[in-house]
mmCIF file of C-alpha atoms in Angstrom:
data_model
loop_
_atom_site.group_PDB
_atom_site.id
_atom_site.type_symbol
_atom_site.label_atom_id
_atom_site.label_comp_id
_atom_site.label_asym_id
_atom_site.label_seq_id
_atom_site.Cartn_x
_atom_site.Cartn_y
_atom_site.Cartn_z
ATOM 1 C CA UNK A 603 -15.275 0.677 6.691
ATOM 2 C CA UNK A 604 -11.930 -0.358 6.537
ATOM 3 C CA UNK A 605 -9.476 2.567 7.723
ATOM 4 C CA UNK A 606 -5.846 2.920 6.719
ATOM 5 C CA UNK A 607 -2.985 5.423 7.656
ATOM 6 C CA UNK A 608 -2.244 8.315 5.647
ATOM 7 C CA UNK A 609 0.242 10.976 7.186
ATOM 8 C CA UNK A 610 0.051 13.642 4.264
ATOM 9 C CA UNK A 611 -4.017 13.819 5.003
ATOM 10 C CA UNK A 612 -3.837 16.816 6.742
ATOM 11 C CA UNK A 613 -2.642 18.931 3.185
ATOM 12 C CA UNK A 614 -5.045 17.024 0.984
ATOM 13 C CA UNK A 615 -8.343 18.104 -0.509
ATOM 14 C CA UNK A 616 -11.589 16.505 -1.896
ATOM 15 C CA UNK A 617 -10.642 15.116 -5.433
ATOM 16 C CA UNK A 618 -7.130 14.364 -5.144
ATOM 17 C CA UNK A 619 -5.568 11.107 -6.095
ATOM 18 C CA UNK A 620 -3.012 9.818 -3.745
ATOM 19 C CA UNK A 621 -0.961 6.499 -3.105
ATOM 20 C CA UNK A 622 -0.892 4.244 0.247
ATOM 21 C CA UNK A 623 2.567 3.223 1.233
ATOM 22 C CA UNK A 624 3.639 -0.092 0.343
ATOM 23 C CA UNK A 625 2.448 -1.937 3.654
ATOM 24 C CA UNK A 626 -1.099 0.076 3.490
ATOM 25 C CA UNK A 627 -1.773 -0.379 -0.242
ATOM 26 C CA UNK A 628 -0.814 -4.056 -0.122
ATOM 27 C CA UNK A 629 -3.519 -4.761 3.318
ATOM 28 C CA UNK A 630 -5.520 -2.875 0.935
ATOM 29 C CA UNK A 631 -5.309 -4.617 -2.394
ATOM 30 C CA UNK A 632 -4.199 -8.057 -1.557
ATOM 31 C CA UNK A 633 -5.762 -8.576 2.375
ATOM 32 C CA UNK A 634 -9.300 -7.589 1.323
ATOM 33 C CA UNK A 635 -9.472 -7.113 -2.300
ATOM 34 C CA UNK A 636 -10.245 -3.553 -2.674
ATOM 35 C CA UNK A 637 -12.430 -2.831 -5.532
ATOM 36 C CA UNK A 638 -12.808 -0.118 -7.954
ATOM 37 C CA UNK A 639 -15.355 2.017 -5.960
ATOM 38 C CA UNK A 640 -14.530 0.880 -2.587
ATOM 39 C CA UNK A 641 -14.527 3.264 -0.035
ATOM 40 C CA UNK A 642 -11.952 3.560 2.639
ATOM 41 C CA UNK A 643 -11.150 5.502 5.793
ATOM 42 C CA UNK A 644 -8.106 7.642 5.988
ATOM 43 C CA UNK A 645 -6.096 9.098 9.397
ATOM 44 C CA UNK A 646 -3.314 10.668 10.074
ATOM 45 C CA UNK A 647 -2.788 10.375 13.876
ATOM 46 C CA UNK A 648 -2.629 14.230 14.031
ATOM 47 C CA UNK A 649 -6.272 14.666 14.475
ATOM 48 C CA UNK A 650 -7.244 14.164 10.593
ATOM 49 C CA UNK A 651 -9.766 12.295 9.136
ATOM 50 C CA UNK A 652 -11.005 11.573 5.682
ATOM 51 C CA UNK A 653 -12.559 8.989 2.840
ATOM 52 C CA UNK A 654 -11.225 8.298 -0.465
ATOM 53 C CA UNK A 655 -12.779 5.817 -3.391
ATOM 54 C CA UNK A 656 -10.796 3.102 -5.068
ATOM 55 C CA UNK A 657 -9.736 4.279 -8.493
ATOM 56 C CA UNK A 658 -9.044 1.162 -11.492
ATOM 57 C CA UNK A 659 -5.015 2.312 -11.385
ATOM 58 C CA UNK A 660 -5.346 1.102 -7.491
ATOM 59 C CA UNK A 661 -4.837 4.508 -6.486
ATOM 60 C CA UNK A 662 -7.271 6.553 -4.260
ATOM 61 C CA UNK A 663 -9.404 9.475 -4.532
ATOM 62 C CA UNK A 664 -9.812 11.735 -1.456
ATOM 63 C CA UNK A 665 -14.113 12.122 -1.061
ATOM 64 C CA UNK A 666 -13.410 14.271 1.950
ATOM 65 C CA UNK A 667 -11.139 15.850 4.467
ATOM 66 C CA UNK A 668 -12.021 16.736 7.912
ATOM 67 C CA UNK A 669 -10.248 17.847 11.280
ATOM 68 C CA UNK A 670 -11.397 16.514 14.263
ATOM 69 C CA UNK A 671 -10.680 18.562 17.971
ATOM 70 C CA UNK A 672 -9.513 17.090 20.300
ATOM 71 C CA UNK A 673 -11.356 16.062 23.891
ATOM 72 C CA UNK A 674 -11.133 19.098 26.224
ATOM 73 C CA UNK A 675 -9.535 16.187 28.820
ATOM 74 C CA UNK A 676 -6.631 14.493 28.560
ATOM 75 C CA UNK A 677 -5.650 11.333 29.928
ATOM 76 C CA UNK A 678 -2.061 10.137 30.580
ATOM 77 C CA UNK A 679 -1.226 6.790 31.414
ATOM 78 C CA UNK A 680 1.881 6.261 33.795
ATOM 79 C CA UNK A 681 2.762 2.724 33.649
ATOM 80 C CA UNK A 682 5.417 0.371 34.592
ATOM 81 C CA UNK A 683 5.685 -1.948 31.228
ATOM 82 C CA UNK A 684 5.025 -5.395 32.220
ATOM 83 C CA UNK A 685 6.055 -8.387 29.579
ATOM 84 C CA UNK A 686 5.680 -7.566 25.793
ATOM 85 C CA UNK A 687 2.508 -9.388 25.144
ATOM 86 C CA UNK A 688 0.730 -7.692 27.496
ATOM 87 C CA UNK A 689 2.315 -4.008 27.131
ATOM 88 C CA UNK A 690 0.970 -4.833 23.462
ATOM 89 C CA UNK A 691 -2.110 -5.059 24.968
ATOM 90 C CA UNK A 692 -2.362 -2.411 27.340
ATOM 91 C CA UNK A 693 -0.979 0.190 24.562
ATOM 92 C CA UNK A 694 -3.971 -1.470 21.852
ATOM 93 C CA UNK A 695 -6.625 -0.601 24.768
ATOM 94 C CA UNK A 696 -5.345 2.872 25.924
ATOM 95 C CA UNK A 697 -5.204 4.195 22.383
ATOM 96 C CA UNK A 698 -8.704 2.626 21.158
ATOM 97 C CA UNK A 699 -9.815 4.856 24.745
ATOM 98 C CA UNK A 700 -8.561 8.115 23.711
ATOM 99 C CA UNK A 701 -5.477 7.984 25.950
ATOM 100 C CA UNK A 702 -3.437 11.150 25.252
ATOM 101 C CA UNK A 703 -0.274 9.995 26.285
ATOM 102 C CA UNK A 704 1.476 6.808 27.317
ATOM 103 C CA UNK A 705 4.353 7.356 30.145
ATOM 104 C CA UNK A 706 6.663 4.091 30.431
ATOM 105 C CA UNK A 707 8.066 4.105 34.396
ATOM 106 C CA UNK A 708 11.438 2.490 34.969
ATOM 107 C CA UNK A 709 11.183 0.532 38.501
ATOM 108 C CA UNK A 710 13.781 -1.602 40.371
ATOM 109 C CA UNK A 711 12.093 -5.043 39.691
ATOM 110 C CA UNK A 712 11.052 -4.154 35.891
ATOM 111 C CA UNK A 713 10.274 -7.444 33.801
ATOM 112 C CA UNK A 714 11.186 -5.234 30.621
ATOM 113 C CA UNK A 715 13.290 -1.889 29.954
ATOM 114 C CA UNK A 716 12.179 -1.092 26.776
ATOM 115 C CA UNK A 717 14.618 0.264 23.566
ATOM 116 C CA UNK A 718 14.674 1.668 20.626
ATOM 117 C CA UNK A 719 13.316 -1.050 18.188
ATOM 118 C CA UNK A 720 10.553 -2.000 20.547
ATOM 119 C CA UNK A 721 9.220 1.792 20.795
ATOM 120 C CA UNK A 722 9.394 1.729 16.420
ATOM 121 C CA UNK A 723 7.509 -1.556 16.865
ATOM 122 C CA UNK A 724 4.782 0.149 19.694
ATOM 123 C CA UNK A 725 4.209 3.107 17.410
ATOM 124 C CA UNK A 726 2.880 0.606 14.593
ATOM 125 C CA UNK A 727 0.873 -0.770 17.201
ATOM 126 C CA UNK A 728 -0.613 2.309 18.299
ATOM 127 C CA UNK A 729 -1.395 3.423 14.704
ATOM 128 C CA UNK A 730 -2.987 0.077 13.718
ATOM 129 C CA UNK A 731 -4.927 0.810 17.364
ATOM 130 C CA UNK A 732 -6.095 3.916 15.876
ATOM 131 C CA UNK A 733 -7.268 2.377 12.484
ATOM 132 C CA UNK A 734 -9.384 -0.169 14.758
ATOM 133 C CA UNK A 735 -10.905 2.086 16.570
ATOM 134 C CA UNK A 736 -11.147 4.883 14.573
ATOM 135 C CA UNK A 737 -9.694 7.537 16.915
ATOM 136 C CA UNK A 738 -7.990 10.695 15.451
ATOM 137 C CA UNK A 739 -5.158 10.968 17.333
ATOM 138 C CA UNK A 740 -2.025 8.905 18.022
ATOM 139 C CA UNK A 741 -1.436 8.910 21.425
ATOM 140 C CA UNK A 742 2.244 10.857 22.597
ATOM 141 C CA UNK A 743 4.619 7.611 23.568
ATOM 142 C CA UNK A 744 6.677 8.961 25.904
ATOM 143 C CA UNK A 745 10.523 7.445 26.742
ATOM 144 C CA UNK A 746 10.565 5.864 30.037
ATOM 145 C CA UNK A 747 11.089 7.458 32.841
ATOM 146 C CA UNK A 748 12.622 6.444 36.596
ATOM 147 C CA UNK A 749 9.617 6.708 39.202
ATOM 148 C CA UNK A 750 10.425 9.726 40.819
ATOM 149 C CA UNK A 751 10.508 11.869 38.041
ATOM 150 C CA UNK A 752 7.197 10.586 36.540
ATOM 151 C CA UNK A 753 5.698 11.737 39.871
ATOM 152 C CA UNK A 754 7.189 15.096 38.874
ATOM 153 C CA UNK A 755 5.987 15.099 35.669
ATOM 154 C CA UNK A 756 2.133 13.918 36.749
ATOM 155 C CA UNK A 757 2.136 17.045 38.973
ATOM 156 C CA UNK A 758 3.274 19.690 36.123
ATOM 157 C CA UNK A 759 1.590 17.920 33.646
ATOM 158 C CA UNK A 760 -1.347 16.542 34.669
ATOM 159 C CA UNK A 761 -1.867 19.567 37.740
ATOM 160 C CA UNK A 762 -1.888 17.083 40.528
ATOM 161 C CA UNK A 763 -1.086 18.615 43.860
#
């Protein structure tokens, strides 16, 4: 079943009608040629799942709202981004495993420092990640971070000693 993102999900209820954004409903409607009585996956990133039906005004109709935990573990993923093809890749992979969050580490020889507009572009990635794999929960991308402070962080965070 074809899953698509949502982010009011978590305030919705069985029976109400709601509208994809523009880049969702037109995957949707034009990609695959929803059909009136289609059903389709919803997530919000946040830990919410749910199915709607395809209504004939190309709207949807939530079946069914649920809120999934999250795993008692939590992995974190330091990583020093290599080129953007395959930092694409690695981000895809970590968030289709359940990676909780994703720490970028600045080094000295660095192929890439990564900006602004390339962390708006990742967090697309890592939702359409989510929609393949059907996790819950958008993993937390984290702003890079020099080397010696990420080994800080791993100890507080991740209660390395």
């Amino acid at each position: 079943m074809p899953r698509f993102r949502y982010n009011d999900l978590a305030v919705c209820t069985a029976g109400d009608t709601i509208d994809l954004d523009r880049s969702e409903a037109s995957h949707l409607f034009k990609i695959l040629r929803a059909r009136t009585g289609d059903v389709v996956g919803l997530l919000d990133g946040k830990g919410t799942l749910g199915n709607a039906v395809v209504t004939a005004d190309k709207r949807l109709t939530i079946q069914d709202v649920r809120k999934v935990e999250r795993p008692a573990r939590k992995l974190h993923l330091y990583l020093a981004p290599p080129r953007r093809q395959k930092m694409d890749q690695i981000l895809r992979e970590a968030t289709e495993l359940g990676v909780y969050r994703i720490v970028p580490i600045l080094c000295e020889h660095a192929v890439v420092i990564p900006d602004k507009d390339s962390a708006d572009r990742q967090t697309d990635l890592l939702f359409e990640a989510c929609k393949q794999s059907g996790n819950a929960f958008l993993p937390v991308l984290e702003e890079p971070m020099k080397f010696a402070d990420a080994v800080k962080d791993a100890v507080n965070t991740c209660g390395l000693n």
